[in-house]
Coordinates of C-alpha atoms in Angstrom, one line a residue:
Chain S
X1 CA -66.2 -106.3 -12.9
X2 CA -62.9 -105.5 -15.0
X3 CA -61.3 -102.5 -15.8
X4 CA -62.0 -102.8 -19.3
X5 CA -66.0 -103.4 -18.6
X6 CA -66.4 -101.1 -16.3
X7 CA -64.2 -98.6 -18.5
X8 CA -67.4 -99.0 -20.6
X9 CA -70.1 -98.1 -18.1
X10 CA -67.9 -95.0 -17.2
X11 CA -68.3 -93.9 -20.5
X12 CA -71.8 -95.2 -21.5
X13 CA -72.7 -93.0 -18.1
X14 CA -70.4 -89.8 -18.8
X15 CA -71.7 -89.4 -22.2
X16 CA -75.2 -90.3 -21.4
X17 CA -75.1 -87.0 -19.1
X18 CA -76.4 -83.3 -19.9
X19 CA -73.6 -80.6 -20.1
X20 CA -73.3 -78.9 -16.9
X21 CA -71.4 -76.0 -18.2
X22 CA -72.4 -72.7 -18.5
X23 CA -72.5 -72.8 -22.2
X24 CA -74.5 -76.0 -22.0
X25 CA -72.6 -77.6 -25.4
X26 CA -68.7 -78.4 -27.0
X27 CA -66.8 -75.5 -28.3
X28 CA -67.0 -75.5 -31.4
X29 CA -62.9 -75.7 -32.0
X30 CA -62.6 -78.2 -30.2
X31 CA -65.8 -80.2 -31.0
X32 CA -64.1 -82.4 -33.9
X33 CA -61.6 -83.5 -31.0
X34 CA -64.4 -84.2 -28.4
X35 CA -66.3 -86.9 -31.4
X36 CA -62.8 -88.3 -32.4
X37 CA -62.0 -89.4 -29.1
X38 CA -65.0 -90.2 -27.7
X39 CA -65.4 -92.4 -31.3
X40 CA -62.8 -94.4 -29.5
X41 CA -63.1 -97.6 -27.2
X42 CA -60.3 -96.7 -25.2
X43 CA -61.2 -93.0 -25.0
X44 CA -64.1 -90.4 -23.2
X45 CA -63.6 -86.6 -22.6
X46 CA -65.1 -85.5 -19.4
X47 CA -65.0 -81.9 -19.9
X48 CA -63.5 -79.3 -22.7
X49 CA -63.2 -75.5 -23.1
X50 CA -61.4 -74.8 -26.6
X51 CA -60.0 -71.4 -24.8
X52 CA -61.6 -67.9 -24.3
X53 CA -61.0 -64.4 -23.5
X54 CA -62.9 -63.8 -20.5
X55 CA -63.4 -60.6 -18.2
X56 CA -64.2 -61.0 -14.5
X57 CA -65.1 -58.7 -11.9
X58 CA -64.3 -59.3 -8.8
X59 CA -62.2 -58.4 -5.6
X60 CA -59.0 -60.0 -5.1
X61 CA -58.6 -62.3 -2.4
X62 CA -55.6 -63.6 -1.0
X63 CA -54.1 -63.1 -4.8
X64 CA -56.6 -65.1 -6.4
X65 CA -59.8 -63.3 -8.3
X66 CA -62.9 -65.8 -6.7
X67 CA -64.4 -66.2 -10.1
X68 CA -66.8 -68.2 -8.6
X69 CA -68.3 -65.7 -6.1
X70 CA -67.3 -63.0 -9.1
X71 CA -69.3 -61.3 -12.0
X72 CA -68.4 -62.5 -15.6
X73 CA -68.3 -59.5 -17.6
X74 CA -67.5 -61.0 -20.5
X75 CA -66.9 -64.3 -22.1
X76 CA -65.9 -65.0 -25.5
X77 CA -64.4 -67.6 -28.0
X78 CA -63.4 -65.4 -30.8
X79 CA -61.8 -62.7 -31.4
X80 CA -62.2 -59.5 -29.2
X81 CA -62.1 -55.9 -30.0
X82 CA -61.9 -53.0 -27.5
X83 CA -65.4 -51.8 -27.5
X84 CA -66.4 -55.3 -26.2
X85 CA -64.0 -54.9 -23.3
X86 CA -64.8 -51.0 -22.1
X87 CA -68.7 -51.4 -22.7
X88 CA -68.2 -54.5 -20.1
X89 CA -65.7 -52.8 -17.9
X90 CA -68.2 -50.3 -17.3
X91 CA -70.1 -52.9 -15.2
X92 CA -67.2 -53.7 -12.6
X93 CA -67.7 -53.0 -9.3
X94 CA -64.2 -54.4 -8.0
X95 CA -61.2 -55.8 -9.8
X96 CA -62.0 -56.7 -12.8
X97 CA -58.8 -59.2 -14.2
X98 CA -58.8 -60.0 -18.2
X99 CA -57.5 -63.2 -19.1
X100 CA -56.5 -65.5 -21.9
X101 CA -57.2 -68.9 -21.0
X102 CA -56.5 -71.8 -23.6
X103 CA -57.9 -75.4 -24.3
X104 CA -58.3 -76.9 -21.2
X105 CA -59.5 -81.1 -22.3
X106 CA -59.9 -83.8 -19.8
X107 CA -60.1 -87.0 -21.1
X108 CA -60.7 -90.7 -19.2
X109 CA -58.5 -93.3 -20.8
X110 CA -59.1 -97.4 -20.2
X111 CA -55.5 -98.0 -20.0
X112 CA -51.8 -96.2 -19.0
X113 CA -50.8 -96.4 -22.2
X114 CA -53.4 -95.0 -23.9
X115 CA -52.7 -91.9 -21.7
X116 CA -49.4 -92.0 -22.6
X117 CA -49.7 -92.0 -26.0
X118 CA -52.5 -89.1 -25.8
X119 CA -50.3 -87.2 -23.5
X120 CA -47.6 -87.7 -26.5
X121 CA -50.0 -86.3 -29.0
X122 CA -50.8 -83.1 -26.7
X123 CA -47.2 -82.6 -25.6
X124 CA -46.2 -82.4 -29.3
X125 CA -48.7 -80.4 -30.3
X126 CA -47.5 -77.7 -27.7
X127 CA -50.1 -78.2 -24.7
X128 CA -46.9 -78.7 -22.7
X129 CA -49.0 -78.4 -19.2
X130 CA -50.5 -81.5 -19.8
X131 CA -50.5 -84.6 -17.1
X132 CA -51.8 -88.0 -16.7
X133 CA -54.1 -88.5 -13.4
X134 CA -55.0 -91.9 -11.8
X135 CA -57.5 -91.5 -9.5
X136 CA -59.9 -93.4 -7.7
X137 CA -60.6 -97.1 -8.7
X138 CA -58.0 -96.9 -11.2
X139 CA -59.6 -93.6 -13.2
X140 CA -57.0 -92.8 -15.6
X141 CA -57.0 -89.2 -17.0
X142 CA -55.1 -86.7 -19.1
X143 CA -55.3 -83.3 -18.6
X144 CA -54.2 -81.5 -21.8
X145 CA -53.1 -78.2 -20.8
X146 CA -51.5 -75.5 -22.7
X147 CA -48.3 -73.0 -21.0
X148 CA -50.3 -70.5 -22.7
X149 CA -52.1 -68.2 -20.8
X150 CA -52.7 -64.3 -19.9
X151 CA -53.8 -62.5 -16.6
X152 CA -54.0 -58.7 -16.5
X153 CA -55.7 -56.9 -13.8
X154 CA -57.7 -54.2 -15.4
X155 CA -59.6 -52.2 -12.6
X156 CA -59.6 -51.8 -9.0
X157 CA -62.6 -51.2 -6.6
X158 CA -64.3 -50.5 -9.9
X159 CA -61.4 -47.9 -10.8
X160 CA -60.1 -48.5 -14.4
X161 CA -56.1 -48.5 -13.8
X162 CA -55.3 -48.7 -17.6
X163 CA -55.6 -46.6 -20.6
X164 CA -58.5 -47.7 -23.6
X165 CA -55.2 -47.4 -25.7
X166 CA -53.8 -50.1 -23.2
X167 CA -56.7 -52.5 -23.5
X168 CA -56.3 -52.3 -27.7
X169 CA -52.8 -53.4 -27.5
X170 CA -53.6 -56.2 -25.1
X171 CA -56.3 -57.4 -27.3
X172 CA -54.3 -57.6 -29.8
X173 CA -52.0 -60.0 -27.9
X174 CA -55.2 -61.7 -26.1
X175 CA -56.3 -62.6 -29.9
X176 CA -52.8 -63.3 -31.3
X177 CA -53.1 -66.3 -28.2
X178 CA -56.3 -67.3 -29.2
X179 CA -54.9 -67.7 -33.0
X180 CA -52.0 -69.5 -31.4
X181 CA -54.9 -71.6 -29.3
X182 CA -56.6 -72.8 -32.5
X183 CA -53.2 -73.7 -34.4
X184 CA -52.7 -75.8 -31.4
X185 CA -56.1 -77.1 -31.4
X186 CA -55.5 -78.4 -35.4
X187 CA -52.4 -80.2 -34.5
X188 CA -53.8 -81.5 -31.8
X189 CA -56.3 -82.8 -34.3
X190 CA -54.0 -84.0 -36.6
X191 CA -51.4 -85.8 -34.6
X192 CA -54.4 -87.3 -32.5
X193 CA -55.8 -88.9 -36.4
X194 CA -52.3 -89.8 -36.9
X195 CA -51.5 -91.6 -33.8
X196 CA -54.6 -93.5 -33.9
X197 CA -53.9 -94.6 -37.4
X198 CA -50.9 -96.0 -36.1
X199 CA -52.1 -97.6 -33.0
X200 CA -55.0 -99.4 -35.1
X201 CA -52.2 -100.6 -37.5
X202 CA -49.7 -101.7 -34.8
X203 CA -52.9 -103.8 -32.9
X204 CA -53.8 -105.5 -35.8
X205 CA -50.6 -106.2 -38.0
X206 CA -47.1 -106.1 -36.5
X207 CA -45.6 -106.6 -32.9
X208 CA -46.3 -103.1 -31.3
X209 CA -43.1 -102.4 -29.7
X210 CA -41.6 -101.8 -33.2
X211 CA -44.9 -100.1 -34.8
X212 CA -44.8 -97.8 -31.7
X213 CA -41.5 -97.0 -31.6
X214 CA -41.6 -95.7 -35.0
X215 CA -45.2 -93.9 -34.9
X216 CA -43.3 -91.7 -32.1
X217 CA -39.7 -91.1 -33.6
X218 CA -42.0 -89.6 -36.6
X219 CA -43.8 -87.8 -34.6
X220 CA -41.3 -85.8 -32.7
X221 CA -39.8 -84.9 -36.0
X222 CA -43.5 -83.3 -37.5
X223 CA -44.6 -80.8 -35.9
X224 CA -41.0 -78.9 -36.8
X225 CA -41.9 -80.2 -40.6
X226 CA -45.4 -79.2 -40.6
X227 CA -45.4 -76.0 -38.9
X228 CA -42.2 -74.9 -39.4
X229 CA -39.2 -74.6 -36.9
X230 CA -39.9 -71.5 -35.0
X231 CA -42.9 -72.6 -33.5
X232 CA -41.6 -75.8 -32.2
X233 CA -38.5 -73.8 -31.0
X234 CA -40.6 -71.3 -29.8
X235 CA -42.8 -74.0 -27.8
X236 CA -39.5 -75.7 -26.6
X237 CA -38.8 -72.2 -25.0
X238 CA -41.7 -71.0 -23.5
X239 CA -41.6 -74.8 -21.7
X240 CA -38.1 -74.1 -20.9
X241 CA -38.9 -71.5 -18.7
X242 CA -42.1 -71.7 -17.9
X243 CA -42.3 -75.5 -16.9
X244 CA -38.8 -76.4 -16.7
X245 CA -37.4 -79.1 -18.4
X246 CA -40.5 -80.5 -18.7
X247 CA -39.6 -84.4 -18.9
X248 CA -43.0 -84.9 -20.9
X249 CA -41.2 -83.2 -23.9
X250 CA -37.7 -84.5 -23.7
X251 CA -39.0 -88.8 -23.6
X252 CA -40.1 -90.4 -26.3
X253 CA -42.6 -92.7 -24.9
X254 CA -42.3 -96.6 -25.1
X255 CA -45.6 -98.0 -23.6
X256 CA -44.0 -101.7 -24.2
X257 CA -41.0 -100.2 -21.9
X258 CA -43.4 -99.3 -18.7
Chain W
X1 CA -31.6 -104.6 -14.8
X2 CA -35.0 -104.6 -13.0
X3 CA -36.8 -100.9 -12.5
X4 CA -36.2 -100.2 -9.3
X5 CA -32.0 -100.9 -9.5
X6 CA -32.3 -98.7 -12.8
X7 CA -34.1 -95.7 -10.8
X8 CA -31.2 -95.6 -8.0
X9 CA -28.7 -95.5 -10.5
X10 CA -31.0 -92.9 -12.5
X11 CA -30.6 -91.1 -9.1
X12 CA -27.2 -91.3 -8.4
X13 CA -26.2 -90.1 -11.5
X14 CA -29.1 -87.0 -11.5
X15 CA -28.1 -86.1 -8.0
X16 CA -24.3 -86.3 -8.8
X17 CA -24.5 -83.9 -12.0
X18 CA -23.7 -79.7 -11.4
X19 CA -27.2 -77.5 -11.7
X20 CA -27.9 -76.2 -14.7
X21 CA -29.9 -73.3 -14.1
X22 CA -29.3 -69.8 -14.7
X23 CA -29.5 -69.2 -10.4
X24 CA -26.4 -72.8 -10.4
X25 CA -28.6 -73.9 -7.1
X26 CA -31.7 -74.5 -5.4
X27 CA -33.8 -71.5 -4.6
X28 CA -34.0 -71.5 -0.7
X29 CA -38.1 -71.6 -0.7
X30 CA -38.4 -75.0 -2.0
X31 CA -34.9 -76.4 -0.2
X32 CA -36.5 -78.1 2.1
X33 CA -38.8 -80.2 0.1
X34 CA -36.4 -80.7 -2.6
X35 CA -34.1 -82.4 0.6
X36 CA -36.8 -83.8 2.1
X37 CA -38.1 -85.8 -1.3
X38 CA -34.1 -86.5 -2.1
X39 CA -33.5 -88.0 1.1
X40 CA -36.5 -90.8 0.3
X41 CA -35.4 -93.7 -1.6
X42 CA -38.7 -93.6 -4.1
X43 CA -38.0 -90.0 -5.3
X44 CA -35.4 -87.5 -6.8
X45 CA -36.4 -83.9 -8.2
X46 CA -35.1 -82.9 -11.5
X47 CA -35.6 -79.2 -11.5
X48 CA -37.6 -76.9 -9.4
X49 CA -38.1 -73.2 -9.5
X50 CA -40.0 -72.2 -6.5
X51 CA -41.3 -69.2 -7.9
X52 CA -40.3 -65.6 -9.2
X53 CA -41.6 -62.5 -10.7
X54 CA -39.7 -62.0 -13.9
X55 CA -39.8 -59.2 -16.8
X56 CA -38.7 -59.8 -20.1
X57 CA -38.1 -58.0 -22.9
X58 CA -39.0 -59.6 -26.0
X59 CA -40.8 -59.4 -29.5
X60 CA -44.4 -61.0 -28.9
X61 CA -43.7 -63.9 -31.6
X62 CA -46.8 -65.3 -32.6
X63 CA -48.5 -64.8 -29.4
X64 CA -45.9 -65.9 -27.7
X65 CA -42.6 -63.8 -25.9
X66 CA -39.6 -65.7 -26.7
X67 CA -38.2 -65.7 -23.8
X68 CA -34.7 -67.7 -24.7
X69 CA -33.9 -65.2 -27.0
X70 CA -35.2 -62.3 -25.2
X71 CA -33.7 -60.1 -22.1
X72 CA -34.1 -60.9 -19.2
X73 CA -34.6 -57.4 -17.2
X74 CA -35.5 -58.5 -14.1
X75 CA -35.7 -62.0 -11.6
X76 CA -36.5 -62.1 -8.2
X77 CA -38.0 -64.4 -5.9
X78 CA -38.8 -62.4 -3.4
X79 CA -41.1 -59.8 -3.1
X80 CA -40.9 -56.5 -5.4
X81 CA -40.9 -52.9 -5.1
X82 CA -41.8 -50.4 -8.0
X83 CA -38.7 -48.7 -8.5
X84 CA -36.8 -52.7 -9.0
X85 CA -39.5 -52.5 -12.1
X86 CA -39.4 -49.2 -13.0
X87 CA -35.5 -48.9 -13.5
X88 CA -35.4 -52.0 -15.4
X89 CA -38.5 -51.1 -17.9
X90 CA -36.3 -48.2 -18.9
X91 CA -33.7 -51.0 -20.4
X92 CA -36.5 -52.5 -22.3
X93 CA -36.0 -52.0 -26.6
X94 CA -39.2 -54.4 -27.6
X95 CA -42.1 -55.3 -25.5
X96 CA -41.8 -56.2 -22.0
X97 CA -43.9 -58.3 -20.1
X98 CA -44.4 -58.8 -16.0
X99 CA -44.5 -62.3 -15.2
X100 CA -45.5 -64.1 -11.4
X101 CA -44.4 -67.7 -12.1
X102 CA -45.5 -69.9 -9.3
X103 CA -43.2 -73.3 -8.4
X104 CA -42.3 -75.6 -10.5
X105 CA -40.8 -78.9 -9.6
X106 CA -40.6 -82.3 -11.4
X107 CA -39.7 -84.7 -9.1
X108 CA -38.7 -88.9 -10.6
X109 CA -40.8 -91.1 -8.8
X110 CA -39.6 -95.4 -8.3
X111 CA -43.5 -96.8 -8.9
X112 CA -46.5 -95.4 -10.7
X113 CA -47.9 -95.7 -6.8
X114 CA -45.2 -93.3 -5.3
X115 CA -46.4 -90.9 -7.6
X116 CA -50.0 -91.3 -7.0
X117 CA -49.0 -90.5 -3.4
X118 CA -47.3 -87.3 -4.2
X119 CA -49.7 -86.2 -6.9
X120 CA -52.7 -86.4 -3.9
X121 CA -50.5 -83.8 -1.3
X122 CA -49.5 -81.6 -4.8
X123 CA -53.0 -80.9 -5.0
X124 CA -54.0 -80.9 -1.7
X125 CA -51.5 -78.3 -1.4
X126 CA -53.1 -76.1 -4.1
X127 CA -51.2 -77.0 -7.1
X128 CA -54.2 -78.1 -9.0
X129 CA -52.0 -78.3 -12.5
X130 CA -50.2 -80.9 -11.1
X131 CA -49.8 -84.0 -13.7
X132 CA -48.2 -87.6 -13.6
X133 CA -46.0 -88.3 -17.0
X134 CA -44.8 -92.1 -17.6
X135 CA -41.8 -92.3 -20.1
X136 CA -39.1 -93.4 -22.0
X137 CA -38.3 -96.6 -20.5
X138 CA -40.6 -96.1 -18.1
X139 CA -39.6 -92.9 -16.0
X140 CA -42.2 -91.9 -13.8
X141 CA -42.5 -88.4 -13.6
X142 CA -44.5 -86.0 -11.2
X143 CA -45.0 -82.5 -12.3
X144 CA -45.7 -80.1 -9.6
X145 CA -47.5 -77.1 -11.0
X146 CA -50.3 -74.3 -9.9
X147 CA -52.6 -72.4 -12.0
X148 CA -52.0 -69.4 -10.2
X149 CA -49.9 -66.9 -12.6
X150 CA -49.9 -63.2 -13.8
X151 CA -48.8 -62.4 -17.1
X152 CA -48.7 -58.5 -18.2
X153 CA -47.2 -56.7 -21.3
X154 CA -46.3 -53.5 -20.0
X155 CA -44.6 -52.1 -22.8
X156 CA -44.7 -52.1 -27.0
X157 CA -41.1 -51.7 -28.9
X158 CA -40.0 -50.0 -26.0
X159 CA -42.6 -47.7 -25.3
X160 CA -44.4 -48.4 -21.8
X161 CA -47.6 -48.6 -22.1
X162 CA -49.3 -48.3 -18.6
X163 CA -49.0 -46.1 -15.8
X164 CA -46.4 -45.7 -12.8
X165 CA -49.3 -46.2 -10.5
X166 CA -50.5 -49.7 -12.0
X167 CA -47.4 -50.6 -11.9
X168 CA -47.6 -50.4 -8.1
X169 CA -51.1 -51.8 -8.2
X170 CA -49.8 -54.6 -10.5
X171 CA -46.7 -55.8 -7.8
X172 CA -49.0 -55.6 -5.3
X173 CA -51.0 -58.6 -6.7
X174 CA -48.0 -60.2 -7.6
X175 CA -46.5 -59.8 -4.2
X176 CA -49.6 -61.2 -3.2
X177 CA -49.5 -64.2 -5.3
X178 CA -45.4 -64.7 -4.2
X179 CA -46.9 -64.9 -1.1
X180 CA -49.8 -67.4 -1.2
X181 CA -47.2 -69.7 -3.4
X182 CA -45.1 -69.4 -0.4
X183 CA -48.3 -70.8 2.0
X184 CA -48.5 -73.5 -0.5
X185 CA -45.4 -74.5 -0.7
X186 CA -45.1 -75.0 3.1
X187 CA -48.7 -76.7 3.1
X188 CA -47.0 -79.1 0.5
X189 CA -44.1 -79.7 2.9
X190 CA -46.0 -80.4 5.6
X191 CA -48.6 -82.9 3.9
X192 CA -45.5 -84.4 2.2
X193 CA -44.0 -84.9 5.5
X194 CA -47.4 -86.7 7.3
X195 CA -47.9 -88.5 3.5
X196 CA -44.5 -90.0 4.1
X197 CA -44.9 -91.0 8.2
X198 CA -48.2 -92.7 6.9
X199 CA -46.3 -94.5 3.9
X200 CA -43.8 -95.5 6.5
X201 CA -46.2 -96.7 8.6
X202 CA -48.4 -98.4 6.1
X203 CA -45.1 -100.4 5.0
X204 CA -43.9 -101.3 8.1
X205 CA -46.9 -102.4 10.3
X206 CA -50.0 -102.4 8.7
X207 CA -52.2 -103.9 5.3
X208 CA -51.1 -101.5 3.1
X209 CA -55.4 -100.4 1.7
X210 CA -56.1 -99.6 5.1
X211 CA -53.5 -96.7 6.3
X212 CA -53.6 -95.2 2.9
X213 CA -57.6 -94.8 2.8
X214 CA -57.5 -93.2 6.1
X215 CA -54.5 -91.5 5.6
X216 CA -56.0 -89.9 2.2
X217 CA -59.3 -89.2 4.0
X218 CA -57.9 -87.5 6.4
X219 CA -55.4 -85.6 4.8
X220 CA -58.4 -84.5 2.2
X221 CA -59.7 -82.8 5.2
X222 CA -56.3 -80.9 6.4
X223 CA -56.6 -77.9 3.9
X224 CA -59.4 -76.6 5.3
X225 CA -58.3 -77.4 9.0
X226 CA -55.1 -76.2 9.0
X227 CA -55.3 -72.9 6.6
X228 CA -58.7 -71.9 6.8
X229 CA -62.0 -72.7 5.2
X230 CA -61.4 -69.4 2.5
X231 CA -58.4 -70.6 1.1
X232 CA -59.6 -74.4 0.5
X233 CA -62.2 -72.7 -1.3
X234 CA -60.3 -70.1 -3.2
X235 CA -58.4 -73.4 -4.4
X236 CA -62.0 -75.3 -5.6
X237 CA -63.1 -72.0 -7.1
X238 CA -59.8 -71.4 -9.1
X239 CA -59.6 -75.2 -10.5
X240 CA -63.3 -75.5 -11.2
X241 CA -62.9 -72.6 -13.4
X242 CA -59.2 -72.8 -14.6
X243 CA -59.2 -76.3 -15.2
X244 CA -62.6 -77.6 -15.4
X245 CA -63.4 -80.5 -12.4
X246 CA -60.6 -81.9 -12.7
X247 CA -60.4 -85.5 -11.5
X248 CA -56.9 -84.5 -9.9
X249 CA -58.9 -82.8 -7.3
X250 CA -62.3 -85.0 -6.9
X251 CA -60.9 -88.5 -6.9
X252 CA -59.2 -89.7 -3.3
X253 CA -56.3 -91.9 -4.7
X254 CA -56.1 -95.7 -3.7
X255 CA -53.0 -96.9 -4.8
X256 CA -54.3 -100.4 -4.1
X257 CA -57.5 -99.8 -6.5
X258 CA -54.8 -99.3 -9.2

């Protein structure tokens, strides 16, 4: 079978599935996403958080928190306030770690460059983190990933080690990320509508090299236009240092080049 | 001039050029892979950072500290003490935040399949976040990256906002975490070092499908082996929740299924 048809009976199998998560359905933030790619021929997501605030308990083991083996205290996608956070953290046992944790989206793709030009859309909309996987029998994935996170320790051996005054600042920043999150989210959205526009146009009208080439130059030059400078800058920044010199934002991608 | 002319010049000249970062050279954890991959004709890194614990003192800028123009109050990559922290908080005017960043390397790859190769010991070393990106004129990028990070604000326009005893609490989980990205970066050296003998192998003497099947196989099984059942686990437990079952992790890559 080719990889094109059997592209299709990946898909018609993936989506034919029941959600395994915990939450059993799509976030709702990221939901619009999840139906625009998987509208696609060339596109399936195989799993999607839009990004929560979520409190474990647990005890930490060779510096990692074993969520797995761990009690969730609390899980949200929206907005937090203190009261949420104590009333859970009256429940932990061991160490219980909040964190921030943005969109996480994995999404099959039928061919390289239809990775690379999602990996385009999700590095200009500031999921810097994200990479292109090709797996097994030619499985190619992108894993959009955000630089975005937060990971504060909270309580040990059921001892709270911060002050409620503590937790109220930290919320603040744990929401201020999730606000972040959902702008990300958006132009995620928008850049995704955008590319595809272009990709329909460049398959069906003009020799794609040139169609391509100019979809991309644009699009590096948005998200400073439509968001405004500082937070392009201040996603060029946080990649900087945090994932340096990230290649995936400094090329301008040529699928007729590869 | 074909690809694989192109990449040995890109080499030469990426090899040739002074190092850019703050430290001006490589930090001695991640030496030896960085000479071991350079010595290979089919890769060259491009940065690497093989992990620190950092404290900056920023303004939280839409969710995000800016960490360009912020102060950089403290950098080490080796394990930290509380009075290292505490002396440097007391230089901090805005808000400070404690940061374990594990390694970071981006390593140029010759073919797709090269990187495929590396990708499979990235996360068979632990460094689930790992992600391919294909580029301008088709560079080949591997991004080497974990999900295991802290990030903690400890102080708000100057004022600290946690205790001298979290503190300690706090560096010893970071300490922790320096250390367990220092098992994984040795892991990654070692299955980059058997990954290569099989690729040497596999391209000398036998049908190329063969020796990589059983050389993934088997290397799918070191983890466990060679560091103990726990930390294999630790590794599932953190991807399946961090980044939801990721195919990076599942899949065994067949470069010849490609």
């Amino acid at each position: 079978m080719d990889l094109s048809a059997e592209f299709k009976r990946w898909k018609a199998q993936c989506l034919s599935k029941a959600d395994l998560s915990r939450k059993g359905s799509v976030d709702e933030d990221v939901l619009e996403i999840v139906q625009l790619l998987n509208g696609q021929e060339q596109f399936f997501t195989t799993s999607s958080c839009a990004g929560r605030i979520i409190l474990l308990d647990g005890s930490i083991n060779g510096s990692e928190v074993q969520k797995q083996n761990c009690c969730w205290l609390l899980v949200t996608h929206k907005a937090c306030v203190k009261d949420d956070v104590t009333v859970a953290l009256k429940k932990a046992k061991g160490d219980a770690v909040l964190k921030f944790e943005p969109l996480v989206l994995h999404v099959q793709c039928r061919q390289l460059q239809d990775a690379q030009i999602l990996h385009s859309v999700a590095i200009d909309s500031g999921f810097r983190n994200s990479g292109i996987t090709v797996g097994k029998r030619g499985k190619i994935m992108l894993a959009v990933r955000s630089t975005h996170g937060l990971e504060v320790p909270l309580s040990h051996q059921g001892k709270l080690m911060v002050t409620e005054e503590y937790i109220n600042f930290l919320l603040k920043i744990a929401n201020q990320k999730m606000e972040e999150n959902k702008k990300r989210i958006e132009r995620f959205y928008h850049c995704l509508q955008h590319a595809l526009e272009k990709e329909t146009v460049s398959t069906t009208s003009h020799p794609k090299e040139k169609v391509n080439t100019s979809y991309i130059r644009k699009k590096k030059r948005n998200p400073a236009k439509a968001h405004g400078k500082r937070v392009t800058e201040g996603n060029e920044k946080e990649l900087e240092n945090n994932d340096h010199d990230d290649p995936g934002i400094s090329v301008t991608i040529f699928p007729e080049d590869y």
